[in-house]
Amino acid sequence: MKSYLFPVLVPALLSVASVTAVAGSYQSQTDVNYGWADIEGADLSAWNLKQRFYLAPVQTEGSVPLAEAAFMQRQASVHGTFSRESLEYGGFKAHNNSWSVGGEYMDSRHDFYASLDWRFVNNSKAYEAVTKLGFFVQNDWLVTGDIYHVKDFDGSTYLEYGASTKKLLDLDTGDFIALTGGMRNFNHSTWTAYNVGADYYFGKNLSVGLGYEWDSKGVFQTEADAYEVRSQWFALPNLALNAALKRVEYLDEEDETLYEVGASYRF
């Protein structure tokens, strides 16, 4: 595996960021993540590069966690992502590229919310367009209805529906808790996916979180579960490092572990 690259890259990133750090605001963010797993002899890995541009500068002053600054200020943005997945099994190797583009609209002058994310795969007509329409119930609490427009590799198209929510709790101690949840009902089946999560912010820079996902597959099918432990640390106001470990239970009731490391840079 290539996990040895992370300790090598971190000092270099810190060195660059220390020269160009912006203390008060940012308007662009670059995310790089790498994940891997070894499942029954198959070596799986994936990395992605995401670029997000905010339509107005995001301020980082105050007590709000740095990771939640754009959410609390309701800053609209556009983004693009490139991902590359690889599979190695014995002498067999395969690679696949995918992309996504989209945007997120919210404004401090009103409580309405909308976002769009269009995901597609190289050399394929298959895609998934995710639309979220929502409302800020409170300044720090968002609820959305989700619509998934899906086109399969065989050309079939259909709609799926779900809902999501996010709430940022201020503990009045300088610490915060971000609570998230969601569900998605899949087409032509009794299959519904659920997820919940909680991230505890120790002040502005450090968070530790837990996530749980489960798929309900109806009376005559089994359920699949996934548990995640994750953390993010802003080593500098404009540089964050993150890591996650996910334990996944597959349909054959065997557990596998997935790993991920990454970094975010703001400017």
XYZ file of C-alpha atoms in Angstrom, residues 66-236:
171
model
C -12.865 26.283 11.094
C -14.446 23.277 9.364
C -17.939 24.764 9.815
C -17.224 28.397 8.926
C -18.811 28.279 5.443
C -21.881 26.422 6.746
C -22.523 28.923 9.526
C -22.001 31.908 7.207
C -24.095 30.267 4.456
C -21.539 30.937 1.745
C -22.502 29.725 -1.728
C -19.902 27.799 -3.749
C -19.157 25.767 -6.879
C -16.943 22.675 -7.000
C -15.381 19.987 -9.166
C -13.898 16.597 -8.240
C -11.688 14.066 -10.029
C -11.415 10.515 -8.659
C -9.343 7.507 -9.690
C -10.074 4.001 -8.440
C -7.715 1.019 -8.844
C -8.108 -2.728 -8.368
C -5.308 -5.303 -8.219
C -6.005 -9.003 -7.788
C -3.230 -11.446 -8.576
C -1.927 -10.398 -11.967
C -5.112 -8.524 -12.858
C -5.131 -4.719 -12.730
C -7.918 -2.276 -13.531
C -8.323 1.481 -13.225
C -11.313 3.771 -13.485
C -11.725 7.559 -13.526
C -14.801 9.495 -12.446
C -15.776 13.132 -12.132
C -18.293 15.347 -10.422
C -19.276 18.999 -10.773
C -21.819 21.004 -8.857
C -22.662 23.869 -6.603
C -24.246 24.805 -3.301
C -26.503 27.811 -2.788
C -27.335 29.373 0.582
C -27.459 32.956 1.832
C -27.509 34.611 5.257
C -30.355 36.882 4.096
C -32.860 34.003 3.910
C -33.307 30.382 5.035
C -33.611 28.542 1.688
C -30.994 26.049 0.507
C -30.255 24.245 -2.777
C -27.400 22.137 -4.122
C -26.628 20.042 -7.204
C -23.925 17.419 -7.714
C -23.556 15.617 -11.071
C -21.341 12.515 -11.001
C -20.239 10.608 -14.108
C -17.733 7.918 -15.106
C -15.203 7.955 -17.954
C -16.168 5.994 -21.088
C -19.707 5.446 -19.841
C -23.114 7.036 -20.281
C -24.021 6.236 -16.671
C -24.368 9.156 -14.269
C -26.017 10.286 -11.044
C -27.366 13.793 -10.447
C -28.143 14.628 -6.812
C -30.394 17.611 -6.071
C -30.982 18.819 -2.507
C -33.645 21.387 -1.649
C -33.922 22.503 1.943
C -34.553 25.043 4.639
C -32.634 26.311 7.665
C -34.976 25.540 10.555
C -32.542 27.452 12.746
C -29.374 29.349 11.893
C -27.330 26.205 12.640
C -29.858 23.530 11.603
C -30.444 22.510 7.954
C -33.028 20.008 6.680
C -33.183 18.932 3.005
C -35.203 16.740 0.701
C -32.965 14.809 -1.706
C -33.651 13.695 -5.296
C -31.355 11.243 -7.122
C -31.629 11.073 -10.912
C -29.764 7.908 -11.920
C -28.816 6.439 -15.285
C -27.478 2.871 -15.177
C -24.734 1.401 -17.326
C -27.457 -0.360 -19.343
C -29.181 2.963 -20.100
C -32.089 2.674 -17.651
C -33.037 5.923 -15.871
C -35.040 6.412 -12.701
C -35.540 8.648 -9.672
C -34.760 7.899 -6.028
C -35.606 9.978 -2.975
C -34.199 10.710 0.462
C -33.717 13.297 3.169
C -30.769 14.773 5.087
C -30.159 17.008 8.073
C -27.293 18.765 9.814
C -27.234 20.555 13.181
C -24.310 22.344 14.833
C -24.660 22.520 18.614
C -22.839 25.254 20.538
C -21.969 23.889 23.991
C -21.135 27.374 25.318
C -17.715 26.108 26.426
C -15.831 26.825 23.211
C -16.654 23.297 21.994
C -19.261 22.238 19.421
C -20.995 19.074 18.232
C -22.070 18.572 14.608
C -24.921 16.066 14.198
C -25.816 14.646 10.769
C -28.300 12.121 9.467
C -29.870 10.947 6.249
C -31.734 8.241 4.351
C -32.146 7.139 0.742
C -34.743 4.794 -0.704
C -33.454 2.862 -3.722
C -35.451 2.198 -6.863
C -37.476 -1.003 -7.470
C -36.659 -2.553 -4.093
C -37.237 -2.450 -0.363
C -33.623 -1.315 0.022
C -33.245 1.831 2.128
C -29.900 3.218 3.272
C -29.525 5.237 6.484
C -26.637 7.161 8.047
C -26.036 9.094 11.260
C -22.935 10.863 12.527
C -21.577 13.048 15.300
C -18.372 15.099 15.294
C -17.101 16.719 18.495
C -15.078 19.915 17.986
C -12.487 20.641 20.641
C -12.419 24.357 20.007
C -11.846 25.556 16.440
C -9.090 23.264 15.197
C -9.655 19.642 16.197
C -12.598 17.278 15.750
C -13.169 13.584 16.445
C -16.232 11.887 15.033
C -18.208 8.680 14.764
C -20.403 7.551 11.889
C -22.794 4.647 11.424
C -24.418 3.480 8.188
C -26.837 0.643 7.664
C -28.868 -0.740 4.769
C -32.303 -2.180 5.414
C -32.989 -4.726 2.683
C -36.424 -5.905 3.604
C -37.827 -8.956 5.343
C -36.204 -11.588 3.149
C -32.777 -10.013 2.778
C -29.933 -9.204 5.119
C -28.668 -5.883 6.407
C -25.201 -4.395 5.951
C -23.536 -2.125 8.500
C -20.546 0.207 8.515
C -18.872 1.963 11.460
C -16.476 4.873 11.028
C -14.050 6.691 13.317
C -12.690 9.938 11.897
C -10.713 12.996 12.872
C -9.702 16.352 11.399
C -7.031 18.731 12.652
C -6.327 22.244 11.410
C -2.584 22.380 11.907
C -2.710 25.946 10.554
